[in-house]
Structure formats: structure tokens, C-alpha cells
Tab-separated table of C-alpha atoms in Angstrom:
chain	number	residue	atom	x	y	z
A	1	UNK	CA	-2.490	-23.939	49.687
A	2	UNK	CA	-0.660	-24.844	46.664
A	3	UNK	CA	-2.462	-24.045	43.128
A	4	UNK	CA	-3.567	-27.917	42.245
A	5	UNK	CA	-4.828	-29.559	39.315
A	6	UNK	CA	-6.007	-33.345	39.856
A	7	UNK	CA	-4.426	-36.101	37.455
A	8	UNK	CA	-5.359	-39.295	37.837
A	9	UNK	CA	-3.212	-41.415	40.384
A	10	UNK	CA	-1.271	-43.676	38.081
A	11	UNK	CA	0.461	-45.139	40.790
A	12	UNK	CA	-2.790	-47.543	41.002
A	13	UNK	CA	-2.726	-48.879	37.493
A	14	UNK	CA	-0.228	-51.667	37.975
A	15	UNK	CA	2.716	-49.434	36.551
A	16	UNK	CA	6.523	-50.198	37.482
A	17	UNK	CA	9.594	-48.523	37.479
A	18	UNK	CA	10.804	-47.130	33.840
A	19	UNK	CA	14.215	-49.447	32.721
A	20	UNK	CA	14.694	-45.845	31.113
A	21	UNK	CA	16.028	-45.036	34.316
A	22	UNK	CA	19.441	-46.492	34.190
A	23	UNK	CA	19.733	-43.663	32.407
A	24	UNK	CA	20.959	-40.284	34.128
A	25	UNK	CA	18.872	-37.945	32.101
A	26	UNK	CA	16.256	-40.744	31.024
A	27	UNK	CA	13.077	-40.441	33.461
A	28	UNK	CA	11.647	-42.801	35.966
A	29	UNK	CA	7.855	-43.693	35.112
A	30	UNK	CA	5.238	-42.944	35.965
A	31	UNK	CA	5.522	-39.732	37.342
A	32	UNK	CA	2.658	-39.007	39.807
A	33	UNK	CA	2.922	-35.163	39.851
A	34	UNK	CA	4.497	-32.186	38.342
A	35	UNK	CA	5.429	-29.641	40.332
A	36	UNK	CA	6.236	-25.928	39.357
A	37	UNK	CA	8.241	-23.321	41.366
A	38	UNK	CA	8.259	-19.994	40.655
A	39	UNK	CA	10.997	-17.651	41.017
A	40	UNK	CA	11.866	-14.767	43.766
A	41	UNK	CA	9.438	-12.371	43.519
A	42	UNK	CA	7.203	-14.321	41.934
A	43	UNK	CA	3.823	-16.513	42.069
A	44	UNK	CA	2.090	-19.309	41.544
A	45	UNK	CA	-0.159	-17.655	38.947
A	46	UNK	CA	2.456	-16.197	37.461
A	47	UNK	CA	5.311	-17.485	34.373
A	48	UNK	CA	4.841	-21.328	35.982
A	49	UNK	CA	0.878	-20.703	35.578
A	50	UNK	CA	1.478	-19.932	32.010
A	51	UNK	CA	4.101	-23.282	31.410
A	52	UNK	CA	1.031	-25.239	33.300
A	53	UNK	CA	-1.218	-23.778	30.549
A	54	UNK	CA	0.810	-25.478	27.871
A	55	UNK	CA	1.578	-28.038	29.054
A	56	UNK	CA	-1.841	-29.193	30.174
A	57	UNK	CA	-2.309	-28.871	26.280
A	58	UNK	CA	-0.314	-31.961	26.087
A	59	UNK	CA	0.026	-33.677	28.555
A	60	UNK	CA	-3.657	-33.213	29.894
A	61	UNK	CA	-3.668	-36.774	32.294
A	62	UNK	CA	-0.829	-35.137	34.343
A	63	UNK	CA	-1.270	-33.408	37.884
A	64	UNK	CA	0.091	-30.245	38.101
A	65	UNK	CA	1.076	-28.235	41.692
A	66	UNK	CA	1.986	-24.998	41.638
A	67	UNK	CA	2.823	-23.923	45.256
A	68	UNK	CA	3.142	-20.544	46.730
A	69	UNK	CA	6.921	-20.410	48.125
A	70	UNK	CA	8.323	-18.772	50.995
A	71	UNK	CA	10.716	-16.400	48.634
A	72	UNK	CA	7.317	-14.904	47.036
A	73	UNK	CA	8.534	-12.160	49.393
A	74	UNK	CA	11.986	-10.949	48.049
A	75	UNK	CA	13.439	-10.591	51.323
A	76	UNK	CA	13.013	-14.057	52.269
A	77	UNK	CA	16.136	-16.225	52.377
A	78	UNK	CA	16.651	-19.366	49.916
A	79	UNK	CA	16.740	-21.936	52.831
A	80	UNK	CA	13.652	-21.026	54.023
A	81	UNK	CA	11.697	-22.148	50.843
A	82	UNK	CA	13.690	-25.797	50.895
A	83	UNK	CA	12.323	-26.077	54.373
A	84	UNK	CA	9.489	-25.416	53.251
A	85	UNK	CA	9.275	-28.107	50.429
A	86	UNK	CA	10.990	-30.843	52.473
A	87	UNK	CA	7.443	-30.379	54.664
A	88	UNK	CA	5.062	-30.989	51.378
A	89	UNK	CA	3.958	-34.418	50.327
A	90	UNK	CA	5.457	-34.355	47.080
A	91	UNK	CA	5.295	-37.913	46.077
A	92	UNK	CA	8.218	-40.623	44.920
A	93	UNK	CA	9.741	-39.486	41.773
A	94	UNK	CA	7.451	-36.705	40.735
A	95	UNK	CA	8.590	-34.005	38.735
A	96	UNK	CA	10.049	-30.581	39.827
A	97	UNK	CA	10.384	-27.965	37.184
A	98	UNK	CA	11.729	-24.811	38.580
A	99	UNK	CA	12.124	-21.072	37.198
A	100	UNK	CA	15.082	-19.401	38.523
A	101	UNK	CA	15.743	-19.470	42.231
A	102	UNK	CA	12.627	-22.289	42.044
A	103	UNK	CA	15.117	-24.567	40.169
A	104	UNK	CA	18.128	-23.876	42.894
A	105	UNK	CA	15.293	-25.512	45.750
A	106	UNK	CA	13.798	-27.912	43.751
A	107	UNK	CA	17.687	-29.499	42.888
A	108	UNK	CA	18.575	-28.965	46.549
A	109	UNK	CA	15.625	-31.176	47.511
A	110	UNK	CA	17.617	-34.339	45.899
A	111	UNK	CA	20.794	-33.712	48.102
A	112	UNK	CA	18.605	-33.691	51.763
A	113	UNK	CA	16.891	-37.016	51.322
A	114	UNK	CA	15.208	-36.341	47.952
A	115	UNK	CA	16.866	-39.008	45.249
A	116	UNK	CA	14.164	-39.763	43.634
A	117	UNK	CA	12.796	-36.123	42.448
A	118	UNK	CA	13.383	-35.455	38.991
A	119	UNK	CA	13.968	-31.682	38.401
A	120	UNK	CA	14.187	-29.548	35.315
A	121	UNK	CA	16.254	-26.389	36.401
A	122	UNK	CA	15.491	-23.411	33.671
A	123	UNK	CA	17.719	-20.211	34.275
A	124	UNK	CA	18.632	-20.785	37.401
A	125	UNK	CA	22.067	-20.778	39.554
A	126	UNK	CA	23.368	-22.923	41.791
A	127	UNK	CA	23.635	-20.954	44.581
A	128	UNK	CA	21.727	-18.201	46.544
A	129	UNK	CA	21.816	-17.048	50.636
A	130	UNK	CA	22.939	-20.323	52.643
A	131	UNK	CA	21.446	-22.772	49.394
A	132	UNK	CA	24.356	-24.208	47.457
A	133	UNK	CA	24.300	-27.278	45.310
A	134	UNK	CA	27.148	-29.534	46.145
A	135	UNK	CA	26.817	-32.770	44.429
A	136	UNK	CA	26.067	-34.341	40.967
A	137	UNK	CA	22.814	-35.639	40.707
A	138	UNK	CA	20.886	-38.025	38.122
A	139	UNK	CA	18.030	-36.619	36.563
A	140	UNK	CA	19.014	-33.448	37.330
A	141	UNK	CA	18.700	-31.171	34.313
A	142	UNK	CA	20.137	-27.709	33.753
A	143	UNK	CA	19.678	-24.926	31.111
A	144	UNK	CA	20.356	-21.818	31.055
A	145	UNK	CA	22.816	-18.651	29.704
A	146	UNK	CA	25.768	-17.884	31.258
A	147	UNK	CA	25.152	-14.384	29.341
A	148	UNK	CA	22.059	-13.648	31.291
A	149	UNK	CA	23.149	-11.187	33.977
A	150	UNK	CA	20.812	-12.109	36.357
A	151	UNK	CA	22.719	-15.514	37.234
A	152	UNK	CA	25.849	-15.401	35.263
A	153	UNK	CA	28.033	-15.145	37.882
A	154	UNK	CA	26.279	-18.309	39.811
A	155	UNK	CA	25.958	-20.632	37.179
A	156	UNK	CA	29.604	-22.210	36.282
A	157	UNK	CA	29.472	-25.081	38.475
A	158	UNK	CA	26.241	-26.913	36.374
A	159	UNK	CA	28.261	-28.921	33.856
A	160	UNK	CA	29.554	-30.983	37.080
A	161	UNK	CA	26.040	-30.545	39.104
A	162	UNK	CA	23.825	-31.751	36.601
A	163	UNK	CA	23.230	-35.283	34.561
A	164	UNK	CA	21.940	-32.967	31.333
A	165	UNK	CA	22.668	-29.358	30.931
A	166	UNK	CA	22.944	-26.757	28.486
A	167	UNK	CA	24.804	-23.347	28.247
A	168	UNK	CA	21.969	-21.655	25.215
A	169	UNK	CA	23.395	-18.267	24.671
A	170	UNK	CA	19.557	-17.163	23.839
A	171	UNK	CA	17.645	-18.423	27.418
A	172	UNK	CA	17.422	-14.981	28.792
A	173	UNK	CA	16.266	-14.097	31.920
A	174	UNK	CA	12.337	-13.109	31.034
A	175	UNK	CA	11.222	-17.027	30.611
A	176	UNK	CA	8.272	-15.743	29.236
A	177	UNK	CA	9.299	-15.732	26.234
A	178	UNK	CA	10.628	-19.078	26.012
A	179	UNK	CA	7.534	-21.223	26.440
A	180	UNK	CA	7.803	-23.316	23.610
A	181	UNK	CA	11.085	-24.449	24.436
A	182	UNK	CA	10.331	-24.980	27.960
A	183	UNK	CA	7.074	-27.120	26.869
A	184	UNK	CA	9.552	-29.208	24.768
A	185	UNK	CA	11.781	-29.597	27.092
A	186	UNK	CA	9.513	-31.322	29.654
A	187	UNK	CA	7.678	-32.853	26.500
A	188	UNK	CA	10.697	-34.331	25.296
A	189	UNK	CA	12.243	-35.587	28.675
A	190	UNK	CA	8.473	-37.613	29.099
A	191	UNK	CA	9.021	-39.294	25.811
A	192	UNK	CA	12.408	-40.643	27.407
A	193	UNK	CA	13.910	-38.728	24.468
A	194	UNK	CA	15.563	-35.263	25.539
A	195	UNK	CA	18.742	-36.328	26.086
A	196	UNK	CA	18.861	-36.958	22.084
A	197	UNK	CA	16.674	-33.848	20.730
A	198	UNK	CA	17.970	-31.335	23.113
A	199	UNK	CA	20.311	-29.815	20.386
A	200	UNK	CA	17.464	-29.241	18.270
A	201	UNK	CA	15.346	-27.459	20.951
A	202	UNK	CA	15.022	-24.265	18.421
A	203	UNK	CA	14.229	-26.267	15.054
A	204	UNK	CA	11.771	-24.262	13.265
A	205	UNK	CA	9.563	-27.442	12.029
A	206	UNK	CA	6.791	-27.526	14.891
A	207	UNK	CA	6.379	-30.873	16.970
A	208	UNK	CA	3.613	-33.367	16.796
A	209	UNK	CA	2.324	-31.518	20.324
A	210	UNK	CA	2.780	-27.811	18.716
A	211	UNK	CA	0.695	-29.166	15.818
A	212	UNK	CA	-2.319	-30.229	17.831
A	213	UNK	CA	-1.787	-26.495	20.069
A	214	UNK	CA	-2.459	-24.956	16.736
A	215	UNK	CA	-5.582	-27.094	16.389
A	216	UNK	CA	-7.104	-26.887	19.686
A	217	UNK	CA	-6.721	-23.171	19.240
A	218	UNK	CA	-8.336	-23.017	15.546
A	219	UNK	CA	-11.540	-25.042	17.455
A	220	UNK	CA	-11.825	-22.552	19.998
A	221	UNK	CA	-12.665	-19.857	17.819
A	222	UNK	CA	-15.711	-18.096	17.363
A	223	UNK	CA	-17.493	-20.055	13.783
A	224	UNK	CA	-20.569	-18.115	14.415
A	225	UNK	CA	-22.458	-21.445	13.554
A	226	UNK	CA	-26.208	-21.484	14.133
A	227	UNK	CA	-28.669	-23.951	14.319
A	228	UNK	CA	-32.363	-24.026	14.535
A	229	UNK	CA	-32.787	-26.979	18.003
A	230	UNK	CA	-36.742	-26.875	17.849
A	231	UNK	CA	-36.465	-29.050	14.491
A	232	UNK	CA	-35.605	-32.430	15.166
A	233	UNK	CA	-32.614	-34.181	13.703
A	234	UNK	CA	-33.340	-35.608	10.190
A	235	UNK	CA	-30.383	-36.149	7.971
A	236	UNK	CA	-26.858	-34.251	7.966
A	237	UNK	CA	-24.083	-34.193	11.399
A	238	UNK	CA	-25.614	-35.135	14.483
A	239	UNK	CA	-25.752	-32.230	16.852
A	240	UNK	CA	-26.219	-34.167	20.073
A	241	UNK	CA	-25.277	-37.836	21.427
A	242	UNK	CA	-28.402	-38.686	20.980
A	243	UNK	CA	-28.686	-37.565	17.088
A	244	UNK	CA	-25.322	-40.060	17.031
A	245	UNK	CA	-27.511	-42.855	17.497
A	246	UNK	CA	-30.277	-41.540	15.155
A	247	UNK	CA	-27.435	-41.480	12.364
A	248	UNK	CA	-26.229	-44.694	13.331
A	249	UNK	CA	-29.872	-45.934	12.965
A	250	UNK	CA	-30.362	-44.785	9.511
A	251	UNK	CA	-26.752	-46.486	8.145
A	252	UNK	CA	-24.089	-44.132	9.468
A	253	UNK	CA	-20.942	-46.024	11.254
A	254	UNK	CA	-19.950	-45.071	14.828
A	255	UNK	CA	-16.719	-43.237	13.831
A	256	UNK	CA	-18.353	-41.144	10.915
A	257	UNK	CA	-21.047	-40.197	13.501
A	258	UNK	CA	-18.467	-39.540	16.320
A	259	UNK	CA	-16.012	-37.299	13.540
A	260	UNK	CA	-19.376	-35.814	11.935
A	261	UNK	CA	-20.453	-34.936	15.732
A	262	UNK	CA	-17.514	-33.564	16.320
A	263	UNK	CA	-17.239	-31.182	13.312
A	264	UNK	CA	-20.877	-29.492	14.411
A	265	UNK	CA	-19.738	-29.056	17.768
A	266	UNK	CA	-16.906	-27.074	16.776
A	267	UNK	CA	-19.082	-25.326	14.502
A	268	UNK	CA	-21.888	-24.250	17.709
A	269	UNK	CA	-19.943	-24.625	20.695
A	270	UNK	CA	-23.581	-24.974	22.223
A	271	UNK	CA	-23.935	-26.460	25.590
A	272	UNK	CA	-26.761	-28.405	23.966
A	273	UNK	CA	-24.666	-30.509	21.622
A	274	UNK	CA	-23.562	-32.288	25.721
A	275	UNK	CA	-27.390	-32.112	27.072
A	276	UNK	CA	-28.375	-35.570	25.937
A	277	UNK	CA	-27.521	-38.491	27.108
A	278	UNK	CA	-25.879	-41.729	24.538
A	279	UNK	CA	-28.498	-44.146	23.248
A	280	UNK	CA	-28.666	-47.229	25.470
A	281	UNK	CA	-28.135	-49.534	23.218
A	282	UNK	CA	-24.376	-48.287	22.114
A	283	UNK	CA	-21.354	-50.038	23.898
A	284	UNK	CA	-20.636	-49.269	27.578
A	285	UNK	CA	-17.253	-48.558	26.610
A	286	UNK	CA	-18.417	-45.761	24.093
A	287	UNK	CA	-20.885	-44.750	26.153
A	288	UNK	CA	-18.186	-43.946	29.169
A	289	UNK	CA	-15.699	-41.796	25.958
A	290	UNK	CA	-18.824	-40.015	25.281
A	291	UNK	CA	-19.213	-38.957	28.932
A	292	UNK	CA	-15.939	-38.108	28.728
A	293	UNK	CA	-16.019	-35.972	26.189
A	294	UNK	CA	-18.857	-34.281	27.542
A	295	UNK	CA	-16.975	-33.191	30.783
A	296	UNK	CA	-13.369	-32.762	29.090
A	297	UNK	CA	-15.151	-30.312	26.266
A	298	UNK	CA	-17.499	-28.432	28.789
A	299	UNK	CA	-14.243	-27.729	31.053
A	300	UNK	CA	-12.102	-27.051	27.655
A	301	UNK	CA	-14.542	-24.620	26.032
A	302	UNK	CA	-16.187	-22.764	29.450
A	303	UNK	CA	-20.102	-24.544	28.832
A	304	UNK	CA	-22.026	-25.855	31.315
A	305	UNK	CA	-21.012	-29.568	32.796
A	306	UNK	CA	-24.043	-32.069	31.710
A	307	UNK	CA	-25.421	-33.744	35.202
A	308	UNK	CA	-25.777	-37.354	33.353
A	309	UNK	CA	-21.722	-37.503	32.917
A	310	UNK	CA	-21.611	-38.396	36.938
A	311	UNK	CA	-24.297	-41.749	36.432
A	312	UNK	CA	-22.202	-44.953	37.051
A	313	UNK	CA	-23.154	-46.020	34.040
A	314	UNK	CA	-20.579	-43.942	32.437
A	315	UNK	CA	-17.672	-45.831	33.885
A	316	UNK	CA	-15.823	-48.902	33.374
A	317	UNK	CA	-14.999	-51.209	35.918
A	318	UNK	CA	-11.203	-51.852	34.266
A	319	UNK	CA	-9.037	-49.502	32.348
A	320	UNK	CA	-9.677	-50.268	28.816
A	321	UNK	CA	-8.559	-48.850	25.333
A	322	UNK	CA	-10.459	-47.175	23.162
A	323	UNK	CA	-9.258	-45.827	19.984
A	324	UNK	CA	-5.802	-44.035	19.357
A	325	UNK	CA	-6.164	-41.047	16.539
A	326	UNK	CA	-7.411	-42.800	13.924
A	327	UNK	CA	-8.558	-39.442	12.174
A	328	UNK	CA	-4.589	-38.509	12.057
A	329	UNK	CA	-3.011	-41.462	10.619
A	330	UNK	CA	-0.065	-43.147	11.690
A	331	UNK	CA	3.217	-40.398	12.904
A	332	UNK	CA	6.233	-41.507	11.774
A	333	UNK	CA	7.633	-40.524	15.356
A	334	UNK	CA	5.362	-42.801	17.152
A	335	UNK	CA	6.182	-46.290	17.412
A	336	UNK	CA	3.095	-47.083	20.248
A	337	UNK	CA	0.856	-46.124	16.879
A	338	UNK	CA	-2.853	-48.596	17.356
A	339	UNK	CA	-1.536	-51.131	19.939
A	340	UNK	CA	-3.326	-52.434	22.968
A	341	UNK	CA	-1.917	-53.484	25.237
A	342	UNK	CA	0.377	-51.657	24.581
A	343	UNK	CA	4.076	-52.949	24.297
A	344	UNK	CA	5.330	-51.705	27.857
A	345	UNK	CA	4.177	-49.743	30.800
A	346	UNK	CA	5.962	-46.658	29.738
A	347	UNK	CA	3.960	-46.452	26.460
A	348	UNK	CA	0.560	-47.275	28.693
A	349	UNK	CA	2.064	-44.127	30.924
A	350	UNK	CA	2.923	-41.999	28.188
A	351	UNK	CA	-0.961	-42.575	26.192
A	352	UNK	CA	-2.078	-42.059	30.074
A	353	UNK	CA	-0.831	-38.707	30.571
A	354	UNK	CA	-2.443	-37.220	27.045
A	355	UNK	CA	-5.329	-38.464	28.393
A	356	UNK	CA	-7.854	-35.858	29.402
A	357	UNK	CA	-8.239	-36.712	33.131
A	358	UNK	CA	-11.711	-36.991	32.700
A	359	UNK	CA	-11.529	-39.829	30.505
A	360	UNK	CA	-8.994	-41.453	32.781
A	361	UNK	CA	-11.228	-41.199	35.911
A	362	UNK	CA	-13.879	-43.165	33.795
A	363	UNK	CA	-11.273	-46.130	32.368
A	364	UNK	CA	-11.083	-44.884	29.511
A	365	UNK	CA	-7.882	-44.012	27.784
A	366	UNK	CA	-8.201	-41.286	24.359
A	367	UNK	CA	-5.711	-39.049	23.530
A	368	UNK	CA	-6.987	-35.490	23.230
A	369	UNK	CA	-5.172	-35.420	20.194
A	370	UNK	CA	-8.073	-38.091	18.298
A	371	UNK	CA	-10.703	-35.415	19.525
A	372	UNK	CA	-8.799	-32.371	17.636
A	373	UNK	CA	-10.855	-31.347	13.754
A	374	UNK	CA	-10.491	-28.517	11.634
């Protein structure tokens, strides 16, 4: 069985078809799945594991598949793993990102049948055993080094194979240790703007999705806070949902209390700061972030999943919008900044898919990014 992580089926929301793409290298929204293929010799918890883990950084709403391919074995042919794919239910117009001899199968899937699949081809070549690319495809994308001996000798034909590629003379072999480019390539081609920023794939200056990695790694660290839970809340950051409320009660607003919450939590990391339950009396729809919270946080930093979080209380009946990184202030790269509805289905998709998925199963979109303090 293929390694799986559940998104949330966006296919349901009353999405359509991106005009992006008319576009050869623009992509077609939403996209229901990403799958990654791993090279010969390799596995599903290996390098693609490891682009998964990044990528779920930002782009948590997505489903990720990582299946185990035929040519896991070295001696297995090429053909044998496209058979293999053309027999999995990889839906319309997902995403196939493929290391290697993984990005040879995945491309070959859009010449037997396949149009719609969008694949992201990183140091691979264009042929192997009976597998041989043919035809140009749109929203095929290629990079790679024709200095990396592994494929240099099979890799001359992708400037006519593929709607975006690039020859980068530093895209060795040992993808490893190109993760950050990888995650912007993908990151990029979702924001519909890769065919413009691929030149700058090595800028120094860190993206708006690098920025928040360094965050989300700062929170998990050890603070070696410590709190004394047998006293009961009087004054100072609520430690619990509950103590929200109390600080609501005596004057506090629901975003200081939310932001001061958050703080403390980063601070204890206790699985008591998700025990207790939201006061009744607070919105439904805040009610169903704080759920969400509560699940995306106990999955994010390894505590204990709170019972309550699975009452139907906790979610709305209709997809709603919440609140859009209001302790980050407006980015200059993000025209979608505070608007709901927002102004077209691919900017609902996009604020979708950095959507912890356990905020989208509830109707709730949040960006992971407004839950992110230092």
C-alpha cells in the first residue's frame, strides 16, 4: 500500500478548473493529490519522504501519496513501474513529482491516456529499459544537470519534451541536498508563479514559506517552561481554552487571548493546555478553530489528541473563513491578503491547501502560518 497522508477532498467545495491553465507551465486547480515517486533503488520513506516533510510544512491541506514502485528492486525494468501506475487511482489532474527514474514514469503516464497529470520531473532522463518519452507535453516540467553523470547522457531531448525545463549546472544527482529548491519549486508552480521565479530558484533572501519553516522550528524547541496547574487561572496568558474565556471575562479581547494562549503553549508544550474544552458561550465558528487547533498542534508537537475535538459541535455545517494572519501583517507578495470570499477559486484553493487538514475537515479555513509565534 502506498505511504498516504489524507487532505481534504477539494474536489467537493464547488471549485472549477484554474483559467491558469491555458498556460503550459501554469497549473490546473485544484489539485486533489500529490504524488511522489522515488527513484531506482529507492523507497517511499526515503528522499520523497523527506520532500513530503517540507512540504507538508506549507502546504499542510494537501494529500500526499508516496507509493512503493515496482523498480524499488534495481533489477526491475522501467515499464513495469508505468504499468504499475496506470493501475492506481490517481485522480484528474493531481500532481506527480518524481525523483530520477520516478520522474521518467510519472511523464510517461501523460503520453498513455494521462493528459491531465501534472508532473514535476527533478534529475531525471528521458529514457530508461523500453520507457522513452516521445512527445511534448503541457505541464510537464523538467530540471535537472546535464553535468550529473548519472543521467547526462539521457537527458538532451527535455528542452523539446517538456513545457518548463531547466539545465542548473548545480542539481546533482544526491537530491538530498536540494530540498529547498525542490520545496520551491512545487511551492512556486501552486502559486501559478514558477514559470516567472524559476531563474531565481537559488536567491539567498528566504521565501514567505522558508520564513514560517524557521518559525515552526523555533516553537518546537524545548523552552523548559513550567507551570504550577493545581492553582487556578487568575490573571496573566491563559494556559487552557477554558482560561481563554476566563480572560475574555475579565476584559481581554478574543485575539489577545487566542495570541496570549498561544505564546504559553509554546512556552509548556503540555498536553493540558488542549484538555479543556472552549466556553459555550464563544462563537461556533471559534469554537470549531479551537478544535482545530487542538488536533493540528497535538499531531504537530507528538501530545496526546483531546477526545472533545471529535463532538459535532466542533464543526460547521458550511466552509467558512476565519481569520487570515492577522499577527503577520499584510506581505507585499500576497494580493489574496484579508478577503472573503475570496476573489477567485484559485485563491480559495491556494488558502485551502495551507490549511491544516484538520481545520479543513471542520469548515474552517486558517492558515498555519496565523498560528506561528516567537
Amino acid at each position: 500500500m502506498p505511504e498516504h497522508t489524507e487532505g481534504l477532498d477539494f474536489t467537493t467545495m464547488g471549485l472549477h478548473m484554474s483559467a491558469e491553465a491555458r498556460e503550459d507551465a501554469g497549473p490546473v486547480l485544484p489539485i486533489p493529490a500529490v504524488w511522489l515517486l522515488h527513484g531506482m533503488g529507492g523507497s517511499p520513506t526515503g528522499t520523497v519522504a523527506k520532500i513530503e516533510t517540507a512540504l507538508e510544512l506549507h502546504w499542510p491541506g494537501l494529500e500526499y501519496v508516496r507509493p512503493m514502485l515496482p523498480h524499488h528492486d534495481p533489477s526491475v525494468r522501467a515499464e513495469e513501474s508505468v504499468a504499475f501506475l496506470l493501475q492506481q487511482n490517481i485522480p484528474p489532474n493531481a500532481l506527480v513529482l518524481g525523483v530520477s527514474l520516478g520522474g521518467l514514469v510519472g511523464a510517461r503516464l501523460q503520453e498513455m491516456g494521462r493528459h491531465d497529470l501534472q508532473v514535476i520531473a527533478i534529475s531525471s532522463p528521458t529514457w530508461a529499459d523500453d520507457v522513452s518519452l516521445q512527445a511534448r507535453a503541457a505541464r510537464r516540467m523538467a530540471f535537472y544537470s546535464s553535468r550529473d553523470s548519472v543521467i547526462q547522457d539521457w537527458v538532451s531531448a527535455w528542452p523539446r519534451l517538456a513545457s518548463l525545463q531547466r539545465d542548473f549546472e548545480w542539481l546533482t544527482h544526491g537530491t538530498d541536498q536540494h530540498l529547498r529548491e525542490i520545496v520551491r519549486l512545487v511551492s512556486w508552480y501552486l502559486e501559478g508563479m514558477l514559470p516567472s521565479w524559476i531563474d531565481d530558484i537559488r536567491r539567498e533572501s528566504l521565501t514567505k514559506q522558508e520564513r514560517d519553516e524557521i518559525v515552526w522550528a523555533s516553537m518546537a524547541e524545548p523552552r523548559g517552561g513550567n507551570d504550577d496547574w493545581t492553582q487556578p487561572w487568575w490573571s496573566g496568558r491563559p494556559r487552557d481554552f477554558a482560561e481563554i474565556g476566563m480572560a475574555m471575562k475579565a476584559g481581554s479581547v478574543w485575539e489577545t487571548g487566542l495570541g496570549d494562549w498561544l505564546h504559553d503553549f509554546v512556552l509548556l508544550k503540555d498536553w493540558r493546555c488542549l484538555e479543556a474544552e472552549p466556553p459555550v458561550w464563544l462563537s461556533r465558528e471559534d469554537r470549531a478553530l479551537l478544535a482545530g487547533v487542538a488536533e493540528f498542534f497535538a499531531r504537530r508537537f507528538g501530545l496526546p489528541r483531546p477526545a472533545w475535538v471529535d463532538k459535532p459541535e466542533y464543526f460547521l455545517p458550511t466552509l467558512e473563513y476565519l481569520y487570515y494572519c492577522t499577527p503577520h501583517g499584510v506581505e507585499p507578495d500576497d494580493p489574496e491578503f484579508m478577503c472573503w470570499p475570496p476573489p477567485d477559486d484559485q485563491a480559495l484553493y491556494r488558502k485551502m491547501a495551507r490549511t491544516p487538514r484538520e481545520m479543513l475537515r471542520r469548515n474552517v479555513v486558517y492558515e498555519a502560518r496565523s498560528l506561528t509565534v516567537l
